[in-house]
Coordinates of C-alpha atoms and ligand atoms in Angstrom, one line a residue:
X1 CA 119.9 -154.8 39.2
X2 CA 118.7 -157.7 36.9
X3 CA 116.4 -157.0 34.2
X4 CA 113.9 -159.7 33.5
X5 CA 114.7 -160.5 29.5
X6 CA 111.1 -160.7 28.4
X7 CA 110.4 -159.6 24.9
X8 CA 108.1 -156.4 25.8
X9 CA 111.3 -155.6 28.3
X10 CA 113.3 -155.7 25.2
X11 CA 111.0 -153.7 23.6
X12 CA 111.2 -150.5 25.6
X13 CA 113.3 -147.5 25.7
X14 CA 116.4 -148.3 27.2
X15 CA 119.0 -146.4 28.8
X16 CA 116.3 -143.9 31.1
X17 CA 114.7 -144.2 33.9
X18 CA 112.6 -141.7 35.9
X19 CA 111.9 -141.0 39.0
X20 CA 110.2 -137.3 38.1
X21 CA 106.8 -138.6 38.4
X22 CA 107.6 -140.1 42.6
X23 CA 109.2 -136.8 43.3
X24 CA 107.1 -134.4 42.2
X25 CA 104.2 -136.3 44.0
X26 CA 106.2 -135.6 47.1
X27 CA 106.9 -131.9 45.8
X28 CA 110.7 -132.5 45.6
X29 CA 112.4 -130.9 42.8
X30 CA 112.7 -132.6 39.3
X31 CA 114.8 -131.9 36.2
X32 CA 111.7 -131.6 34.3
X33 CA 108.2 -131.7 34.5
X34 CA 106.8 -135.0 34.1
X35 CA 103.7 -136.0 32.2
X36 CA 101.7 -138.9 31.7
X37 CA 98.1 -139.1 29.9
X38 CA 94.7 -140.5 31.4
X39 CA 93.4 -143.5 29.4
X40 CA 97.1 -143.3 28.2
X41 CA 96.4 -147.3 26.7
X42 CA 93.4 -147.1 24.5
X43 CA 91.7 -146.5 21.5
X44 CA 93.6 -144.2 20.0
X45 CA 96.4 -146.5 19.5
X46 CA 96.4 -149.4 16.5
X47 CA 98.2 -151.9 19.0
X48 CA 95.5 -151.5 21.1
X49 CA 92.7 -151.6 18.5
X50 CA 94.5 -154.6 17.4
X51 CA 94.3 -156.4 20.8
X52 CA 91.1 -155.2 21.2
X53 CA 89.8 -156.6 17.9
X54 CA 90.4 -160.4 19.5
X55 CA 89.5 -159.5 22.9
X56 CA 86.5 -158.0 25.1
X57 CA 87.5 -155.1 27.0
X58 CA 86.2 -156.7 30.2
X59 CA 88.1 -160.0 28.7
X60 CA 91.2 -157.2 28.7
X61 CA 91.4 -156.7 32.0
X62 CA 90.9 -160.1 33.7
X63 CA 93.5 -161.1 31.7
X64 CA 96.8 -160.3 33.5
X65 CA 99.1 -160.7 30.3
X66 CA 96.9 -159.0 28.0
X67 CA 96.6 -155.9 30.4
X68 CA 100.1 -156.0 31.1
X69 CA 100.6 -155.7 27.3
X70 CA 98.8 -152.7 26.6
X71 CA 100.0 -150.6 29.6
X72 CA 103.1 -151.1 28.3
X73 CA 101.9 -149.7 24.8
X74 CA 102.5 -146.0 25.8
X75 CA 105.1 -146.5 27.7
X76 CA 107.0 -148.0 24.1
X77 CA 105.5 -145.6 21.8
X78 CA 105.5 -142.2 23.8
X79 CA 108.3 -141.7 26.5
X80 CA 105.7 -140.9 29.6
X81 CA 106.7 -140.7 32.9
X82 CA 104.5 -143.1 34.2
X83 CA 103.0 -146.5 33.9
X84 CA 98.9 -146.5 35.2
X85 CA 97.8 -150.1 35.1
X86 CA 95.1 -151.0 32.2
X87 CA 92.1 -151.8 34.2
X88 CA 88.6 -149.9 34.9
X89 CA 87.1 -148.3 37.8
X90 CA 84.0 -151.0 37.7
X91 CA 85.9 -153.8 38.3
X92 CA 85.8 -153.7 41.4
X93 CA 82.0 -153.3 41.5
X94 CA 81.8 -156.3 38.7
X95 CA 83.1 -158.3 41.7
X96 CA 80.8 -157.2 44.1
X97 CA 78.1 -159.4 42.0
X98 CA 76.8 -156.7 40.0
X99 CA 76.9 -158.0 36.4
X100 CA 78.6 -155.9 33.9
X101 CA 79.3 -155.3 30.3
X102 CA 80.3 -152.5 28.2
X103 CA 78.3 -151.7 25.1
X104 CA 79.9 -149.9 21.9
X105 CA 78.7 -146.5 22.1
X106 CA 77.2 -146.5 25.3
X107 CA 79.8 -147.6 28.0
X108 CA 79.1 -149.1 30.6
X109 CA 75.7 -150.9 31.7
X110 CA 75.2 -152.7 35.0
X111 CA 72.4 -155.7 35.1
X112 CA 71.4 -154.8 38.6
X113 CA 70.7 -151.4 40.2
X114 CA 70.3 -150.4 43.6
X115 CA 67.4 -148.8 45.0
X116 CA 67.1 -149.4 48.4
X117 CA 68.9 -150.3 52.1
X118 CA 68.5 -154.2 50.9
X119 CA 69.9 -154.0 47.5
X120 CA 72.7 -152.1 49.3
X121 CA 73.0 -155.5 51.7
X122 CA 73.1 -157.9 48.8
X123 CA 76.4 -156.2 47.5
X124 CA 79.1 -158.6 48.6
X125 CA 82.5 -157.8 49.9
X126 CA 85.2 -158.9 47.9
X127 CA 88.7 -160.3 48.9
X128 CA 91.0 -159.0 46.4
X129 CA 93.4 -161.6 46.7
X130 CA 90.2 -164.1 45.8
X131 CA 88.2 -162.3 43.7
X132 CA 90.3 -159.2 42.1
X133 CA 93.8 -161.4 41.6
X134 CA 94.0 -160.8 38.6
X135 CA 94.3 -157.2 38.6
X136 CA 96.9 -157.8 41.3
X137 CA 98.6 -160.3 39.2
X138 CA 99.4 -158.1 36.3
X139 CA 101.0 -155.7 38.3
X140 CA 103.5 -158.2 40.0
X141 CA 103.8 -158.5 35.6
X142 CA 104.1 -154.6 35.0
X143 CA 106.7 -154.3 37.9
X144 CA 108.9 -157.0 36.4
X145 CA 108.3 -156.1 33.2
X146 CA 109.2 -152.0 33.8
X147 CA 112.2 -153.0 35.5
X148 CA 112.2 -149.7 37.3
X149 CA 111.7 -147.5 34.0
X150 CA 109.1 -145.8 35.1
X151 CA 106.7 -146.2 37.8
X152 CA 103.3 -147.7 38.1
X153 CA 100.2 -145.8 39.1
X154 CA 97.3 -148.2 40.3
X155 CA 93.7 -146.6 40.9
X156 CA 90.5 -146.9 41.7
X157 CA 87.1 -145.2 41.8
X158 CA 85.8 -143.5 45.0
X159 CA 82.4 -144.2 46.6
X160 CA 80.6 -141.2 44.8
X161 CA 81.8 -142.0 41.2
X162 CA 80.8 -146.1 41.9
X163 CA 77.5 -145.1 43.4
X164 CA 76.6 -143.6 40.3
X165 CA 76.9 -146.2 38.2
X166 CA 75.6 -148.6 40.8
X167 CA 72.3 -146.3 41.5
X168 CA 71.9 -145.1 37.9
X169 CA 72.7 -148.7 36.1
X170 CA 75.0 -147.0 33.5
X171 CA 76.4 -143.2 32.4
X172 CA 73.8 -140.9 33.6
X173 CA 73.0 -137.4 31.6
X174 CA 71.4 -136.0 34.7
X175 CA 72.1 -138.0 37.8
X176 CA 68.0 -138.4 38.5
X177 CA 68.2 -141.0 41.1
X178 CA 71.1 -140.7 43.0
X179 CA 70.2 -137.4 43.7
X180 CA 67.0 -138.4 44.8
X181 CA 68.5 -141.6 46.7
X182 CA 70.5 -139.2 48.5
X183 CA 67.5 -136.5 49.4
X184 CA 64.9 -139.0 50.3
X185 CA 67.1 -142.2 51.6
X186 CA 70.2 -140.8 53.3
X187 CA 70.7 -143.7 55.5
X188 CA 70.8 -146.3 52.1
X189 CA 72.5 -143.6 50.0
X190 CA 75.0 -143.6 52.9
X191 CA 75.0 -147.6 53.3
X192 CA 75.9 -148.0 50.0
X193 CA 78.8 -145.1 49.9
X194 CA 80.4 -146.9 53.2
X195 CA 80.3 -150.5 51.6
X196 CA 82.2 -149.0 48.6
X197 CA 84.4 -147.3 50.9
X198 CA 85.5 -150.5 52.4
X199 CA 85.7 -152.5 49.3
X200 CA 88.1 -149.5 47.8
X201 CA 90.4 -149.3 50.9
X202 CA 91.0 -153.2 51.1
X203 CA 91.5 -153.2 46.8
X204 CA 94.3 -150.2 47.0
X205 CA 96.0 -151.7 49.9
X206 CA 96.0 -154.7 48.3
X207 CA 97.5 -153.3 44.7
X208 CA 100.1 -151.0 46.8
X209 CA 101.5 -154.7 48.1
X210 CA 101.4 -156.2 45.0
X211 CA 103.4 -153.5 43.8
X212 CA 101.8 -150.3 42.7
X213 CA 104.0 -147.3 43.3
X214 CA 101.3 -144.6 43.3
X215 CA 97.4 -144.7 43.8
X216 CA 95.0 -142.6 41.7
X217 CA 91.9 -142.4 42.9
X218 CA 88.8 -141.2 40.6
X219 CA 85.6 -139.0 41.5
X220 CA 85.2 -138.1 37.8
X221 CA 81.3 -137.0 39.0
X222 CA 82.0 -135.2 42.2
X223 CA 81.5 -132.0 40.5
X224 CA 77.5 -132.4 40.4
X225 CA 77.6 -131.7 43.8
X226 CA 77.2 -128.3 45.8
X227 CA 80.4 -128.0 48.2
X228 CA 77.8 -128.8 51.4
X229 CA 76.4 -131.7 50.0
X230 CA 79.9 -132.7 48.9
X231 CA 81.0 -132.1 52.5
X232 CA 78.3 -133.9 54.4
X233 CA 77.3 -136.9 52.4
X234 CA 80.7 -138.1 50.0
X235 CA 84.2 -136.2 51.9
X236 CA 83.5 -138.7 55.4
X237 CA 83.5 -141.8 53.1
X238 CA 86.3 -140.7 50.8
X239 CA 88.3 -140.2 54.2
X240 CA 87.4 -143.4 55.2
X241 CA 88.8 -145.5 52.3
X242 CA 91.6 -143.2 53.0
X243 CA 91.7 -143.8 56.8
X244 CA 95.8 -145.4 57.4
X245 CA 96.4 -145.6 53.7
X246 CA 100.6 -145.5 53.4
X247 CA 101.2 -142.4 51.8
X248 CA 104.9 -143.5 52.9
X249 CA 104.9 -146.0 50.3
X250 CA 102.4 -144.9 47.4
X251 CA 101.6 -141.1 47.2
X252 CA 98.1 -140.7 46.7
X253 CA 96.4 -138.6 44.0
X254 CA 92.6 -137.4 43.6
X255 CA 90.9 -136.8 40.6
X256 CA 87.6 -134.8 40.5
X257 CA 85.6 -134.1 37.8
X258 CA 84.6 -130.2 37.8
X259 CA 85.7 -129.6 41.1
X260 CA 85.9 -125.8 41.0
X261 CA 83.6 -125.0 43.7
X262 CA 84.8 -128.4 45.9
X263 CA 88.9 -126.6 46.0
X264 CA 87.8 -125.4 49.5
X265 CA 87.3 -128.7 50.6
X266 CA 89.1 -131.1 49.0
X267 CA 91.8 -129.0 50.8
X268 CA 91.1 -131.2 53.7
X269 CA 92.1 -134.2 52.0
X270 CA 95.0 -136.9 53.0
X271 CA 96.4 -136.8 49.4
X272 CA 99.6 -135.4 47.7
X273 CA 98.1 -134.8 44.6
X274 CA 95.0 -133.4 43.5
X275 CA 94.0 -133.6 40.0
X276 CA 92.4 -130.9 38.4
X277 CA 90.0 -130.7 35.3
X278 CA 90.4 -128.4 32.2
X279 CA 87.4 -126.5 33.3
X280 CA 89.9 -124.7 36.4
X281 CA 92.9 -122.8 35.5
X282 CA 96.2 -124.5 37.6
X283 CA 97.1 -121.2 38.6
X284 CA 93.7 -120.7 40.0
X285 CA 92.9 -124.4 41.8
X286 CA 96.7 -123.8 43.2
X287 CA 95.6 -120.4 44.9
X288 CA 92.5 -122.4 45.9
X289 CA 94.6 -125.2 47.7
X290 CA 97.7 -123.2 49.2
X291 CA 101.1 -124.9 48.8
X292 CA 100.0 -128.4 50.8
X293 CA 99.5 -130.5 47.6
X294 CA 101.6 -130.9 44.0
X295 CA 98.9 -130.2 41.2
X296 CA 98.6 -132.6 38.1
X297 CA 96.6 -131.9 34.8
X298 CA 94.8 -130.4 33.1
X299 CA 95.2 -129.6 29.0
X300 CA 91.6 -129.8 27.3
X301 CA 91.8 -133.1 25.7
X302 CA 90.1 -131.7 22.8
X303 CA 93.6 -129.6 22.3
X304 CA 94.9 -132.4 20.7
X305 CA 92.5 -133.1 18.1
X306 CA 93.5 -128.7 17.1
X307 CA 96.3 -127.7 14.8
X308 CA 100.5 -128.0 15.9
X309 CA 100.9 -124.7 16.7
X310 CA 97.5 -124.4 18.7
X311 CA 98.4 -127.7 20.5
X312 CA 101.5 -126.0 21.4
X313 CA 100.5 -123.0 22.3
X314 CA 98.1 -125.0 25.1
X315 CA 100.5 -126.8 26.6
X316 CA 102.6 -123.9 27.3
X317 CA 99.7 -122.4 28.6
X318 CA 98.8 -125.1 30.9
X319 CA 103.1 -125.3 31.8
X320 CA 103.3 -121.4 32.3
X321 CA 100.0 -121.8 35.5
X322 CA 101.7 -124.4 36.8
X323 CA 104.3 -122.9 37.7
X324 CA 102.0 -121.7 40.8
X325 CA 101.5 -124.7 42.3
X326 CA 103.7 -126.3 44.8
X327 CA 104.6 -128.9 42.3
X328 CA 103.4 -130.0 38.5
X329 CA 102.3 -133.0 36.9
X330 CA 101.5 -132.6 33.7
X331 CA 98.4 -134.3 32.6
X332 CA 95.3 -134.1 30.5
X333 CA 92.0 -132.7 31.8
X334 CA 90.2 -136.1 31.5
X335 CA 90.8 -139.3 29.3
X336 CA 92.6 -139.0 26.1
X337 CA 89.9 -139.2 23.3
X338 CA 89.7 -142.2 20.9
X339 CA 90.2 -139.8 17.9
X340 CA 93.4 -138.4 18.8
X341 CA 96.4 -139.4 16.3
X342 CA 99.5 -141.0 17.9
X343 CA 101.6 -138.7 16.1
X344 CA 99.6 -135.4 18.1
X345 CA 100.2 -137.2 21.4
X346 CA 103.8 -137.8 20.6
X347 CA 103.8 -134.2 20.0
X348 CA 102.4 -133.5 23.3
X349 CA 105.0 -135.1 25.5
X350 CA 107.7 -133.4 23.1
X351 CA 106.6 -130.0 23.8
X352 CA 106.4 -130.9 27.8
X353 CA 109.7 -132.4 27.6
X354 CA 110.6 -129.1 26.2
X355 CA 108.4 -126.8 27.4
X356 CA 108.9 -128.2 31.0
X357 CA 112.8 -128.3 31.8
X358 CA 113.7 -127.2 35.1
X359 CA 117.2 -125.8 36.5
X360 CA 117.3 -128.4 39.0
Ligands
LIG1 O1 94.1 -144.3 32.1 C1 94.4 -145.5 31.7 O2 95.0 -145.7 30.6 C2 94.0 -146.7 32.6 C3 92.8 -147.4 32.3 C4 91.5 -146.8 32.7 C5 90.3 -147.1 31.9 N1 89.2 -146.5 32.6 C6 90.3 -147.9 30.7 C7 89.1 -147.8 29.8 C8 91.1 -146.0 33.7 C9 91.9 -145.3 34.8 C10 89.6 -145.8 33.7 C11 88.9 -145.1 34.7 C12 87.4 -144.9 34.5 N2 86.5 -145.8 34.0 C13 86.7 -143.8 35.0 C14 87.3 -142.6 35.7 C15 88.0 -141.7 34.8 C16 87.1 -141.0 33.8 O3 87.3 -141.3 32.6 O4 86.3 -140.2 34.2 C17 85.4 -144.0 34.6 C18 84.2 -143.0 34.9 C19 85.3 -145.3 34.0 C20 84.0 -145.9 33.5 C21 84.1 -146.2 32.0 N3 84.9 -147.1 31.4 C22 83.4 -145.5 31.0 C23 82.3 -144.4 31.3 C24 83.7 -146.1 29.8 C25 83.1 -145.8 28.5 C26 83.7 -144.6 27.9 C27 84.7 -145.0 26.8 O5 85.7 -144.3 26.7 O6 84.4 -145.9 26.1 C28 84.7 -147.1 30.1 C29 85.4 -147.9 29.1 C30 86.9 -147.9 29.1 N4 87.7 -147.8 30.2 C31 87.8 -148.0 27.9 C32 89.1 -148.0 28.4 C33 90.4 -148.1 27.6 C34 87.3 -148.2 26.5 C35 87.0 -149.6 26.3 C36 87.1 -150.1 24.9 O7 88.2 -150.5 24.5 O8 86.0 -150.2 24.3

C-alpha cells in the first residue's frame, strides 16, 4: 500500500502496525494486550500546550488540520495502540444551537439551558455532513495520515451524559435539576434524551463512513443513577442511538462513569466493549458481565502522578484482573490528568507492553 508522504506521516514510528486494539474488541486473540489512554492528546503534553497557546480549544476542534495534529501527538511520542480522534463530546450539542465555550478552570458552560418540553423543541437537528464536517473532515486526515498504523476510535457522548450539560448549563456537583427534570417532567426529560439520541446515531454513522474504525461512546455520569431509574428512563434511548449501528464495521465500546451497580444492565447492551471505571475491580465488572463483552480500562489515573515502582505495581494489578475477562483493553479509569509527566505515561505503556505479552 502507498503511504501518503506528509510530514506528520514521516514523523511517526515506522516499521509497526497493530491490529491488537480491532481484535481484541472482537475478543480474538492478540500477541499482547493493547492500551491506549483517554484524553490521550491534551494537556499534559508540551506539543499540545504549545498548540493550544495559539488556539481556543473549541478553535482546536473545528479546525480539521489542527485536530488532526494533536491526535497524532501520542501516537508519535508514546507507542499506543490506538488513535481516538481529538474532539469533545459537546460538539455535537454546540451544533444543535446551544452556544458554548469552555472556561479555564471551570470547563464547560452552555449559554442556553433547557427547562422545559419547548426548549427541548428549539434544539435543532443537525446534518453532520452540513454542520459537523469538520469533525468528519479530520478523520478522512487521520486515516490518511495513520496509513494503517494504528486504528482510529471516533466517539461520542450518549443522551444521559449530553442532557446533563444541556439541563444543568455546565459541570454539575450534584445534578439538582436533571434529577428533578426527570421526577417531575418525564415526558420533556424524555423529549430531550430521544432528540439527543437521534442527533448521536446520525453523527456516529456519519464518522464510521468517513472512516472511523471503532466508536466510543461516553456516559461518564450514568453512575448517578439507581440501576431502575437507569433502566427505565436512559438504557431505551442509549439503544436507540444504537438501533442498526454496524458493529460489522466499527466495534462499539461504552464508557460509564461509576457503573458498579448498572453491570447488570448494561449486560443488555449491543456493544463489544464496555468500559469500566477505577472504582470496579475488572475481575469483578467481568464476573458482573459474563464472557459476552471484551473489558477495557481501568488504572486510577491518579497512579500516574505516584512513584515508578507504585505505578508499576498498579498496572500489573489492573493486567493480573484482566485476565478474567473475555478480552482486555488496557485503559485508564477516566481522562489522563493534566499533571501527569510524559515520561510517567511513557512508562505506563512500557510496563503494559511488558506486563501484557500473550503466548498467542
Ligand atoms: O480522549 C481523547 O484524547 C479525545 C478527546 C476528548 C476530549 N474530551 C478532549 C478534551 C474526549 C473523548 C472528550 C470526552 C469528554 N468531554 C467527556 C467524556 C469523557 C470524560 O472525561 O468523562 C466529557 C464529560 C467532556 C466534557 C468536557 N470537555 C469537560 C468536562 C471538560 C473540562 C475538563 C477539562 O479537562 O478541562 C472538557 C475539555 C476538554 N476536552 C479538554 C480536552 C483535551 C481540555 C481543553 C483544554 O485544552 O483546555
Amino acid at each position: 500500500m502507498k503511504r501518503t508522504q506528509s510530514p506528520s506521516a514521516t514523523r511517526l514510528p515506522v516499521g509497526e502496525t497493530s491490529d491488537r486494539f480491532l481484535k481484541a474488541c472482537r475478543r480474538q486473540k492478540v500477541d499482547r494486550l493493547p492500551v491506549w489512554m483517554m484524553r490521550q492528546a491534551g494537556r499534559y503534553l508540551p506539543e499540545y500546550r504549545e498548540i493550544r497557546s495559539r488556539h481556543s480549544f473549541l478553535d482546536m476542534c473545528r479546525t480539521p488540520e489542527l485536530a488532526a495534529r494533536v491526535t497524532l501527538q501520542p501516537i508519535e511520542r508514546l507507542g499506543v495502540d490506538a488513535a481516538i480522534l481529538f474532539s469533545d463530546i459537546l460538539v455535537p450539542v454546540a451544533a444543535m444551537g446551544v452556544p458554548l465555550r469552555f472556561e479555564e478552570g471551570r470547563g464547560p458552560v452552555l449559554g442556553r439551558v433547557v427547562r422545559d418540553r419547548s426548549d427541548v423543541g428549539k434544539l435543532s437537528v443537525p446534518d453532520p455532513a452540513k454542520d459537523l464536517g469538520f469533525v468528519l473532515e479530520a478523520i478522512r486526515i487521520l486515516r490518511k495520515e495513520l496509513g494503517g498504523r494504528v486504528p482510529l476510535i471516533g466517539f461520542a457522548g450518549l443522551p444521559f451524559t449530553l442532557a446533563s450539560y444541556i439541563v444543568e448549563g455546565g459541570k454539575s456537583g450534584d445534578f439538582a435539576r436533571l434529577k428533578g427534570m426527570m421526577a417531575d417532567d418525564p415526558a420533556a426529560f424524555s423529549a430531550l434524551l430521544d432528540r439527543l439520541a437521534t442527533v448521536t446515531s446520525a453523527y456516529i454513522r456519519a464518522q464510521v463512513e468517513a472512516g472511523a474504525q471503532a466508536i466510543q461512546l461516553f456516559d461518564t455520569w450514568a453512575g448517578i443513577l439507581p440501576p431502575e431509574d437507569y433502566e427505565r428512563s436512559v438504557l431505551p434511548h442509549t439503544l436507540k442511538v444504537l438501533e442498526g449501528f454496524p458493529r460489522d464495521r466499527a466495534p462499539v465500546i461504552h464508557y460509564g462513569g461509576d457503573c458498579r451497580r448498572l453491570l447488570p444492565v448494561l449486560k443488555k447492551l449491543p456493544v463489544d466493549v464496555l468500559s469500566i471505571d477505577h472504582r470496579t475491580p475488572l475481575d469483578e465488572a467481568a464476573a458482573a458481565v459474563g464472557p459476552g463483552f471484551a473489558l477495557q480500562g481501568n488504572l486510577d489515573p491518579e497512579s500516574l502522578l505516584r512513584p515508578a515502582a507504585e505505578l508499576e505495581a498498579a498496572v500489573a494489578d489492573v493486567v493480573r484482573r484482566g485476565r478474567s475477562a473475555a478480552a482486555h483493553i488496557f485503559n485508564l479509569g477516566h481522562g489522563i490528568l493534566p499533571s501527569t509527566s510524559p515520561d510517567a505515561a511513557k512508562a505506563l505503556i512500557a510496563a503494559v507492553h511488558r506486563l501484557g505479552r500473550r503466548d498467542a
